[in-house]
Coordinates of C-alpha atoms in Angstrom, one line a residue:
M866 CA -13.2 -3.9 2.2
G867 CA -16.7 -5.2 2.1
E868 CA -16.2 -6.6 5.6
N869 CA -16.5 -3.7 7.8
S870 CA -20.0 -3.2 6.4
A871 CA -21.2 -6.5 7.8
T872 CA -23.9 -5.0 9.9
R873 CA -25.0 -2.6 7.3
N874 CA -25.1 -5.2 4.6
H875 CA -27.2 -7.3 6.9
H876 CA -29.8 -4.4 7.1
H877 CA -29.5 -4.1 3.2
Q878 CA -30.3 -7.9 3.0
Q879 CA -33.3 -7.4 5.4
V880 CA -34.7 -4.7 3.1
F881 CA -34.2 -6.8 0.0
D882 CA -36.2 -9.8 1.8
L883 CA -39.0 -7.4 2.7
A884 CA -39.1 -6.1 -0.8
I885 CA -39.7 -9.4 -2.4
D886 CA -43.5 -9.4 -1.9
V887 CA -44.0 -5.8 -3.1
P888 CA -44.7 -4.8 -6.7
S889 CA -41.4 -3.1 -7.1
Q890 CA -39.4 -6.2 -6.9
S891 CA -37.7 -5.8 -10.3
S892 CA -36.5 -2.3 -9.4
T893 CA -35.2 -3.8 -6.1
F894 CA -33.2 -6.2 -7.9
K895 CA -31.6 -3.6 -10.0
N896 CA -30.0 -2.0 -6.8
F897 CA -28.3 -5.2 -5.6
D898 CA -25.7 -7.4 -6.9
D899 CA -25.9 -11.2 -6.9
D900 CA -24.7 -11.5 -3.3
G901 CA -27.3 -9.2 -2.0
R902 CA -25.1 -6.2 -1.6
L903 CA -25.7 -2.9 -3.1
K904 CA -24.5 -2.6 -6.7
R905 CA -20.9 -2.0 -7.2
T906 CA -20.0 1.0 -9.3
G907 CA -16.3 0.8 -9.8
S908 CA -14.6 0.7 -13.2
V909 CA -11.2 0.0 -14.7
W910 CA -10.3 3.7 -14.2
T911 CA -11.3 3.7 -10.5
A912 CA -9.6 0.3 -10.0
S913 CA -6.5 1.9 -11.7
A914 CA -6.5 4.9 -9.4
H915 CA -6.7 2.5 -6.3
I916 CA -3.7 0.6 -7.7
I917 CA -1.7 3.6 -8.5
T918 CA -2.4 5.1 -5.2
A919 CA -1.2 1.9 -3.5
V920 CA 1.9 1.4 -5.9
I921 CA 3.2 4.8 -6.6
G922 CA 3.7 5.5 -3.0
S923 CA 6.8 6.4 -0.8
G924 CA 8.6 3.5 -2.3
V925 CA 9.5 5.6 -5.5
L926 CA 11.6 7.9 -3.4
S927 CA 14.0 5.1 -2.5
L928 CA 14.5 3.7 -6.1
A929 CA 17.4 6.0 -6.9
W930 CA 19.2 4.7 -3.8
A931 CA 18.4 1.2 -4.6
I932 CA 19.6 1.4 -8.3
A933 CA 22.7 3.0 -7.0
Q934 CA 23.5 -0.1 -5.0
L935 CA 23.0 -2.4 -7.9
G936 CA 24.2 -0.3 -10.7
W937 CA 23.1 0.4 -14.3
V938 CA 22.8 -3.2 -15.4
A939 CA 21.3 -4.9 -12.4
G940 CA 19.1 -2.1 -11.2
P941 CA 16.9 -1.6 -14.2
A942 CA 16.9 -5.3 -14.7
V943 CA 15.7 -6.1 -11.2
M944 CA 13.0 -3.4 -11.5
F945 CA 11.5 -5.0 -14.8
L946 CA 11.7 -8.3 -13.1
F947 CA 9.6 -7.2 -10.2
S948 CA 7.2 -5.5 -12.5
F949 CA 6.7 -8.5 -14.6
V950 CA 6.3 -10.9 -11.6
T951 CA 3.9 -8.5 -9.9
Y952 CA 1.8 -8.2 -13.0
Y953 CA 1.8 -12.0 -13.7
T954 CA 0.9 -12.9 -10.0
S955 CA -1.8 -10.1 -10.0
S956 CA -3.3 -11.8 -13.0
L957 CA -3.4 -15.1 -11.3
L958 CA -4.9 -13.4 -8.1
T959 CA -7.7 -11.7 -10.1
D960 CA -9.1 -15.2 -11.0
C961 CA -9.4 -16.0 -7.3
Y962 CA -12.0 -13.4 -6.6
R963 CA -14.8 -15.7 -7.4
T964 CA -14.4 -19.4 -6.4
A965 CA -14.8 -22.1 -9.0
D966 CA -16.3 -19.8 -11.8
P967 CA -14.6 -16.5 -12.6
V968 CA -18.0 -15.1 -13.7
S969 CA -20.7 -16.8 -11.5
G970 CA -18.7 -18.2 -8.7
K971 CA -19.0 -17.2 -4.9
R972 CA -17.5 -13.8 -4.3
N973 CA -14.5 -13.5 -2.0
Y974 CA -14.6 -10.1 -0.5
T975 CA -11.1 -10.1 0.8
Y976 CA -7.7 -11.6 0.2
M977 CA -8.2 -13.9 3.3
D978 CA -11.6 -14.9 2.1
A979 CA -10.0 -16.1 -1.0
V980 CA -7.4 -18.0 0.7
R981 CA -10.0 -19.5 3.1
S982 CA -12.4 -20.6 0.3
I983 CA -9.8 -22.1 -2.2
L984 CA -6.9 -23.3 0.2
G985 CA -8.4 -23.5 3.5
G986 CA -6.8 -25.0 6.6
A987 CA -3.8 -23.5 8.5
K988 CA -2.8 -21.5 5.4
V989 CA -5.8 -19.2 6.2
K990 CA -4.4 -18.2 9.6
A991 CA -0.8 -18.0 8.2
C992 CA -2.1 -15.6 5.3
G993 CA -4.2 -13.4 7.8
L994 CA -1.3 -13.0 10.1
I995 CA 1.2 -12.1 7.4
Q996 CA -1.3 -9.8 5.5
Y997 CA -2.4 -7.7 8.6
L998 CA 1.1 -7.5 10.0
N999 CA 2.2 -6.2 6.6
L1000 CA -0.5 -3.8 6.2
F1001 CA 0.1 -2.6 9.9
G1002 CA 3.9 -2.2 8.9
I1003 CA 2.9 -0.2 5.7
A1004 CA 1.0 2.2 7.9
I1005 CA 4.1 2.8 10.1
G1006 CA 6.2 3.2 6.9
Y1007 CA 3.8 5.9 5.5
T1008 CA 3.7 7.9 8.8
I1009 CA 7.6 8.0 8.6
A1010 CA 7.5 9.1 5.0
A1011 CA 5.0 11.8 5.6
S1012 CA 6.8 13.2 8.6
I1013 CA 10.2 13.2 6.5
S1014 CA 8.4 15.4 3.8
M1015 CA 6.6 17.5 6.3
M1016 CA 10.0 18.2 8.1
A1017 CA 11.8 19.0 4.6
I1018 CA 9.2 21.7 4.1
K1019 CA 9.9 23.3 7.4
R1020 CA 13.7 23.2 6.9
S1021 CA 13.7 24.5 3.3
N1022 CA 11.6 27.5 4.4
C1023 CA 13.8 28.0 7.4
F1024 CA 16.9 28.2 5.3
H1025 CA 15.2 30.4 2.8
E1026 CA 14.4 32.9 5.7
N1027 CA 17.4 32.6 7.8
G1028 CA 20.2 31.6 5.4
E1029 CA 22.1 28.4 4.5
K1030 CA 24.3 28.5 7.8
Y1031 CA 21.2 28.7 10.1
P1032 CA 21.1 25.2 11.9
C1033 CA 17.4 24.8 11.4
H1034 CA 17.1 21.7 13.7
T1035 CA 13.7 20.1 13.3
S1036 CA 12.2 17.1 14.9
S1037 CA 10.0 14.6 13.1
Y1038 CA 7.7 13.8 16.0
P1039 CA 5.3 16.8 15.9
Y1040 CA 4.7 15.9 12.2
M1041 CA 4.0 12.3 12.9
I1042 CA 1.5 13.5 15.4
M1043 CA -0.1 15.9 12.9
F1044 CA -0.2 13.1 10.3
G1045 CA -1.8 10.7 12.8
V1046 CA -4.6 13.2 13.6
M1047 CA -5.4 13.5 10.0
E1048 CA -5.7 9.8 9.8
I1049 CA -7.9 9.4 12.8
F1050 CA -10.4 11.9 11.2
L1051 CA -10.3 10.0 7.7
S1052 CA -10.3 6.6 9.2
Q1053 CA -13.9 7.1 10.2
I1054 CA -14.9 6.9 6.6
P1055 CA -16.7 3.4 6.8
D1056 CA -15.5 1.4 4.0
F1057 CA -13.5 1.2 0.6
N1058 CA -16.4 2.2 -1.6
Q1059 CA -16.5 5.5 0.0
I1060 CA -12.8 6.6 -0.4
W1061 CA -12.6 6.5 -4.3
W1062 CA -12.4 10.2 -4.4
L1063 CA -9.4 10.0 -1.9
S1064 CA -7.6 7.4 -4.1
I1065 CA -8.1 9.7 -7.1
V1066 CA -6.7 12.7 -5.4
A1067 CA -3.7 10.6 -4.1
A1068 CA -3.1 9.1 -7.4
V1069 CA -2.8 12.7 -8.9
M1070 CA -0.5 13.7 -6.1
S1071 CA 1.8 10.7 -6.8
F1072 CA 2.2 11.8 -10.3
T1073 CA 2.9 15.4 -9.2
Y1074 CA 5.8 14.5 -7.0
S1075 CA 7.3 11.9 -9.0
A1076 CA 7.3 14.2 -12.2
I1077 CA 8.8 16.9 -10.0
G1078 CA 11.6 14.4 -8.8
L1079 CA 12.2 13.5 -12.5
G1080 CA 12.5 17.0 -13.6
L1081 CA 14.9 17.9 -10.9
G1082 CA 16.9 14.7 -11.8
I1083 CA 17.3 15.8 -15.5
A1084 CA 18.2 19.2 -14.4
Q1085 CA 20.9 18.0 -12.1
V1086 CA 22.1 15.6 -14.8
A1087 CA 22.4 18.6 -17.2
A1088 CA 24.1 20.7 -14.6
N1089 CA 26.6 17.8 -14.0
G1090 CA 27.3 17.7 -17.6
G1091 CA 26.6 14.0 -17.9
F1092 CA 25.3 10.8 -16.2
K1093 CA 27.0 9.5 -13.0
G1094 CA 27.1 5.9 -11.9
S1095 CA 28.6 2.7 -13.0
L1096 CA 27.7 -0.7 -14.3
T1097 CA 28.2 -2.4 -10.9
G1098 CA 26.7 0.2 -8.7
I1099 CA 28.2 1.9 -5.5
S1100 CA 32.0 1.3 -5.5
I1101 CA 34.1 -0.4 -2.8
G1102 CA 35.9 2.6 -1.0
T1103 CA 32.6 4.6 -0.7
V1104 CA 31.5 1.6 1.3
T1105 CA 33.2 -1.6 2.4
Q1106 CA 32.7 -4.7 0.6
T1107 CA 30.4 -6.2 3.4
Q1108 CA 28.4 -3.0 3.3
K1109 CA 27.9 -3.3 -0.4
I1110 CA 26.7 -6.9 -0.1
W1111 CA 24.1 -5.8 2.6
R1112 CA 23.1 -2.8 0.7
S1113 CA 22.5 -4.6 -2.4
F1114 CA 20.3 -7.1 -0.5
Q1115 CA 18.4 -4.2 0.9
A1116 CA 17.9 -2.7 -2.4
L1117 CA 15.8 -5.7 -3.5
G1118 CA 13.4 -5.0 -0.5
D1119 CA 13.0 -1.6 -1.5
I1120 CA 12.1 -2.4 -5.0
A1121 CA 9.9 -5.1 -3.8
F1122 CA 8.1 -2.7 -1.5
A1123 CA 7.6 -0.1 -4.4
Y1124 CA 5.5 -2.8 -6.2
S1125 CA 3.6 -4.3 -3.3
Y1126 CA -0.2 -3.9 -3.8
S1127 CA -1.4 -7.5 -4.2
V1128 CA -2.2 -7.6 -0.5
I1129 CA -5.3 -5.3 -1.3
L1130 CA -6.1 -6.4 -4.9
I1131 CA -9.1 -8.6 -4.0
E1132 CA -10.4 -5.7 -1.9
I1133 CA -10.1 -3.4 -4.9
Q1134 CA -11.6 -5.9 -7.1
D1135 CA -14.7 -6.0 -5.0
T1136 CA -15.5 -2.5 -5.9
I1137 CA -15.8 -3.3 -9.7
K1138 CA -19.2 -3.5 -11.3
S1139 CA -20.0 -6.5 -13.6
P1140 CA -20.7 -7.4 -16.3
P1141 CA -18.1 -7.6 -17.8
A1142 CA -16.5 -10.2 -15.4
E1143 CA -14.6 -8.5 -12.5
S1144 CA -11.5 -10.5 -13.5
K1145 CA -11.5 -9.1 -17.0
T1146 CA -11.7 -5.4 -15.8
M1147 CA -9.3 -6.1 -12.9
K1148 CA -6.5 -7.6 -15.4
K1149 CA -7.0 -4.5 -17.6
A1150 CA -6.7 -2.2 -14.7
A1151 CA -3.4 -4.0 -13.4
K1152 CA -2.0 -3.8 -16.9
I1153 CA -2.5 -0.1 -17.2
S1154 CA -1.3 0.6 -13.5
I1155 CA 1.8 -1.6 -13.7
A1156 CA 2.8 0.0 -17.1
V1157 CA 2.5 3.5 -15.9
T1158 CA 4.2 2.9 -12.6
T1159 CA 7.1 1.0 -14.1
A1160 CA 7.7 3.7 -16.5
F1161 CA 7.7 6.3 -13.7
Y1162 CA 9.9 4.2 -11.5
M1163 CA 12.4 3.6 -14.3
L1164 CA 12.5 7.4 -15.2
C1165 CA 12.8 8.5 -11.4
G1166 CA 15.1 5.8 -10.3
C1167 CA 17.4 5.9 -13.2
M1168 CA 17.5 9.8 -13.5
G1169 CA 18.1 10.0 -9.7
Y1170 CA 21.1 7.7 -10.1
A1171 CA 22.4 9.5 -13.1
A1172 CA 22.1 12.8 -11.1
F1173 CA 23.8 11.6 -7.7
G1174 CA 25.7 8.4 -8.7
D1175 CA 27.3 6.6 -5.5
F1176 CA 25.7 9.4 -3.3
A1177 CA 22.0 8.9 -4.3
P1178 CA 20.1 9.8 -1.3
G1179 CA 17.5 7.3 0.4
N1180 CA 14.8 9.8 -0.1
L1181 CA 15.1 11.2 -3.6
L1182 CA 13.6 14.6 -3.0
T1183 CA 15.9 15.4 0.0
G1184 CA 19.0 15.0 -2.2
F1185 CA 18.4 18.2 -4.0
G1186 CA 19.1 20.2 -0.9
F1187 CA 16.8 22.7 0.9
Y1188 CA 17.6 25.8 -1.1
N1189 CA 16.5 26.5 -4.6
P1190 CA 14.2 25.9 -6.1
F1191 CA 12.7 25.6 -2.7
W1192 CA 9.2 26.3 -3.8
L1193 CA 9.3 23.4 -6.2
L1194 CA 10.4 21.0 -3.6
D1195 CA 7.7 22.3 -1.1
I1196 CA 5.1 21.5 -4.0
A1197 CA 6.6 17.9 -4.2
N1198 CA 6.8 17.4 -0.5
V1199 CA 3.1 18.6 0.0
A1200 CA 2.1 16.3 -2.8
I1201 CA 3.8 13.4 -1.1
V1202 CA 1.9 14.1 2.2
V1203 CA -1.4 14.4 0.5
H1204 CA -0.7 11.1 -1.2
L1205 CA 0.3 9.3 1.7
V1206 CA -2.7 10.5 3.7
G1207 CA -4.8 8.7 1.0
A1208 CA -2.6 5.8 0.7
Y1209 CA -2.6 5.0 4.5
Q1210 CA -6.5 4.7 4.3
V1211 CA -6.3 2.3 1.0
F1212 CA -3.9 0.1 2.9
C1213 CA -5.6 0.2 6.4
Q1214 CA -9.3 -0.4 5.2
P1215 CA -8.8 -4.2 5.0
I1216 CA -7.6 -4.3 8.7
F1217 CA -10.4 -2.1 9.8
A1218 CA -13.0 -4.3 7.9
F1219 CA -11.6 -7.5 9.3
V1220 CA -11.7 -6.6 12.9
E1221 CA -15.1 -4.9 12.8
K1222 CA -16.6 -8.1 11.0
Q1223 CA -15.1 -10.3 13.7
V1224 CA -16.6 -8.3 16.6
A1225 CA -20.0 -7.9 14.9
Q1226 CA -20.3 -11.6 14.5
R1227 CA -19.1 -12.4 17.9
W1228 CA -21.3 -9.9 19.8
P1229 CA -24.3 -9.1 17.3
E1230 CA -26.6 -7.8 20.0
N1231 CA -23.9 -5.4 21.7
Y1232 CA -25.0 -1.8 20.8
F1233 CA -21.3 -0.6 21.3
F1234 CA -20.1 -2.9 18.4
T1235 CA -23.1 -2.9 16.2
K1236 CA -25.4 0.2 16.7
E1237 CA -25.0 3.0 14.3
F1238 CA -26.1 6.5 15.2
K1239 CA -27.2 8.8 12.4
I1240 CA -25.3 12.2 12.6
P1241 CA -27.0 14.9 10.3
V1242 CA -24.4 16.5 7.9
P1243 CA -25.5 19.6 6.1
G1244 CA -25.8 19.3 2.5
C1245 CA -24.8 15.5 2.6
S1246 CA -26.5 12.1 3.6
P1247 CA -26.4 11.6 7.4
Y1248 CA -23.1 10.1 8.7
N1249 CA -23.4 6.7 10.5
L1250 CA -21.4 6.8 13.6
N1251 CA -20.5 3.5 15.2
L1252 CA -18.8 3.9 18.8
F1253 CA -16.4 0.7 18.3
R1254 CA -15.4 2.1 15.1
L1255 CA -14.5 5.5 16.4
V1256 CA -12.6 3.9 19.3
W1257 CA -10.9 1.0 17.5
R1258 CA -9.7 2.9 14.5
S1259 CA -8.4 5.8 16.5
G1260 CA -6.6 3.5 18.7
F1261 CA -5.0 1.7 15.7
V1262 CA -3.8 5.0 14.3
I1263 CA -2.4 6.2 17.7
T1264 CA -0.4 2.8 17.8
T1265 CA 1.1 3.2 14.4
T1266 CA 2.0 6.8 15.2
V1267 CA 3.8 5.9 18.5
I1268 CA 5.7 2.9 16.8
S1269 CA 6.8 5.4 13.9
M1270 CA 8.2 7.8 16.6
L1271 CA 10.3 4.9 18.0
L1272 CA 11.7 3.6 14.6
P1273 CA 12.1 6.6 12.2
F1274 CA 14.3 4.7 9.7
F1275 CA 12.6 5.1 6.4
N1276 CA 14.9 3.3 4.0
D1277 CA 15.3 0.2 6.4
V1278 CA 11.8 0.0 7.3
V1279 CA 10.7 0.1 3.7
G1280 CA 13.2 -2.7 2.9
I1281 CA 11.9 -5.0 5.7
L1282 CA 8.3 -4.5 4.6
G1283 CA 9.2 -5.3 1.0
A1284 CA 10.9 -8.3 2.1
F1285 CA 8.4 -9.6 4.5
G1286 CA 5.3 -9.1 2.4
F1287 CA 6.4 -9.7 -1.3
W1288 CA 6.9 -13.5 -1.4
P1289 CA 4.1 -14.8 0.6
L1290 CA 1.3 -12.2 -0.3
S1291 CA 2.4 -11.4 -3.9
V1292 CA 3.7 -14.8 -5.1
Y1293 CA 3.1 -17.8 -2.8
F1294 CA -0.4 -17.6 -2.1
P1295 CA -1.6 -16.2 -5.5
V1296 CA 0.3 -19.1 -7.1
E1297 CA -1.0 -21.8 -4.7
M1298 CA -4.6 -20.4 -5.1
Y1299 CA -4.3 -20.5 -8.9
I1300 CA -3.0 -24.0 -8.9
A1301 CA -5.9 -25.2 -6.7
Q1302 CA -8.5 -23.1 -8.6
K1303 CA -7.4 -24.4 -11.9
R1304 CA -6.7 -27.9 -10.8
I1305 CA -3.1 -27.9 -12.4
P1306 CA -1.7 -31.4 -12.0
K1307 CA 1.3 -31.8 -9.7
W1308 CA 4.5 -32.2 -11.5
S1309 CA 3.2 -31.0 -14.7
T1310 CA 5.4 -28.4 -16.8
R1311 CA 3.0 -25.5 -15.8
W1312 CA 3.1 -26.7 -12.0
I1313 CA 6.9 -26.8 -12.0
C1314 CA 7.4 -23.4 -13.6
L1315 CA 5.1 -21.9 -11.1
Q1316 CA 6.8 -23.5 -8.2
M1317 CA 10.1 -22.4 -9.6
L1318 CA 8.8 -18.7 -9.8
S1319 CA 7.8 -18.9 -6.2
M1320 CA 11.1 -20.5 -4.9
A1321 CA 13.0 -17.9 -6.8
C1322 CA 11.0 -15.0 -5.2
L1323 CA 11.5 -16.6 -1.8
V1324 CA 15.2 -16.6 -2.1
M1325 CA 15.1 -12.9 -3.1
S1326 CA 12.8 -12.1 -0.2
V1327 CA 15.2 -13.8 2.2
F1328 CA 18.3 -11.9 1.0
A1329 CA 16.3 -8.6 1.0
G1330 CA 15.2 -9.1 4.6
A1331 CA 18.6 -9.9 5.8
G1332 CA 20.1 -6.8 4.3
S1333 CA 17.3 -4.6 5.6
I1334 CA 17.5 -5.9 9.2
A1335 CA 21.4 -5.4 9.1
G1336 CA 20.6 -1.8 8.2
V1337 CA 18.2 -1.3 11.3
M1338 CA 20.8 -2.8 13.5
L1339 CA 23.4 -0.2 12.4
D1340 CA 20.9 2.4 12.7
L1341 CA 19.9 1.6 16.1
K1342 CA 23.7 1.7 17.3
V1343 CA 23.7 5.5 16.8
Y1344 CA 19.8 6.4 17.4
K1345 CA 18.7 8.4 20.1
P1346 CA 14.8 8.4 20.5
F1347 CA 13.0 11.6 20.9
K1348 CA 15.8 13.7 19.7
P1349 CA 15.6 16.2 16.8
S1350 CA 16.2 14.5 13.5
Y1351 CA 18.3 17.1 12.0

C-alpha cells in the first residue's frame, strides 16, 4: 500500500532533508515516522474496519451452501477450524511487519517486502506470483458477486411490478460493466491511507446484508416450524455419491475464501500509528475482527442451512425468492454492492502499488510514469493526477470485468480462489517467516507443530481446489457465453 506512493514519498523525503537546517526541525520530525514517510494515523478500529471489509465479503453468502454439503457436525467444526488457523497465522504474520525487532526493526510495507527481507531467494518471486494472481482473482469474484446482487434487485422489482409469472429475463453483463465503471473511478484514489472512509462504509454495509440474511433465515426457520438439515449434510439421492464428495471439497474452498485476508494484512498494518508497536495493535484488531466475523458466519451459515436444508442456495439472499419482502432483499443486495465496491479497492491497492513502484524505479525520469499534475478540487486539496496510474488502473479494471463476463460462476470461482490462496498466503509463508524471524530450531517441538499445521492446511487446499475445478468443468458443459443469466 505504501508502494504506489514511491514518487510522492521521495518528494516527502526531499522536503524532510531540506528542512534539517531550518529552525523548525523538531516540528518537521513530528510530521514523519522513523522511515521518513508521513505519520501514519491508523488505529485498532480503522485496522479492524479494513479487515472486516476484506473478510466479511461475498464469501458469507456461500456459507449456508457450504454447511449444507458438510452437515451440522463437520460444517461448524470446519468453520471454527479455519477461524482459529486464520487468527493464529495472522498473529505470526503481524510480527513480520518489522524485520528483526518488532518495535524498531526495518519496516516491510507489503506482504512481498516481508518475504523478501526475511526469506529471500526464489520464495519472493513465488510469493509475488501467488499473491497478485490471488488478488486478481478476488477482483473477478467480487465483480461477479456484485452483478448477481444488482441483477437480483432488477428481477425482484420486475416480479413485483409484473407478477410472479412474468419471465423477467435479465443478463448480468450490463451490471458487470456498471460495476467496472464505478471501480475505474475509485481506483484513481492514490493509496490505502486515503480509502479508510471507503472501508468503514463497506464494513457497515457488510453488517447490514449479513444481518438481513440472518433475520430472513430465522423467519424462514420459524415458518418451517423447525430446523432443516442433517448431521452429515446433503443426502445421497439429492446428489450422487461422487457429487457429494466433490461438493464437500468445494465447501472447504468456500469457507477458506470467506476467511482470506492475510494477503493484505501487512498493507493494513502499514497504516497503523505507533507507539504502541504496530504488531500489538494489529493483533488486537485481528482478534476483534475474527471474533466478530466468525460469529456472523456461524449465524448466517447455520441459519441459512436450517432454513433450506439440502436445498441451501449458493448465494443465501437469492434463496428467499424475489417476491416478499422484496424491499428488504433490495436493501440487502444494495448493501452487498456497496460493500463489494469498497472491498474491490481494498484488495486491488497492493497490485496497483506494486506495479507503480516498479515502473517508477525503472523509468524515474519519464513524465508519463512519474509526473503528477495537480487538479483543483473545490472544497478539497488538489488531486494529484498521474497519467500512468489513470491508464494502468483503468486497464486492470477493464480486464477483470471482461474475464468476469466470460466466467460468471460465483460459487466455483469462490472455491478456487479460497483453495488457491489459503495455504500459501495464509499459512505457508507466515509460518516460514515466523520460523526464520524467531530462529526456531529445526526439528524442535515448536518447529514440528508449525510444519504439521502447514501440511494439514496444504492437504485441505488441494482437496478444495479439486472440488472447485470439478464444479467449473460441470458448469462449462452447459454455459453459453453472453446469454441472459435468467
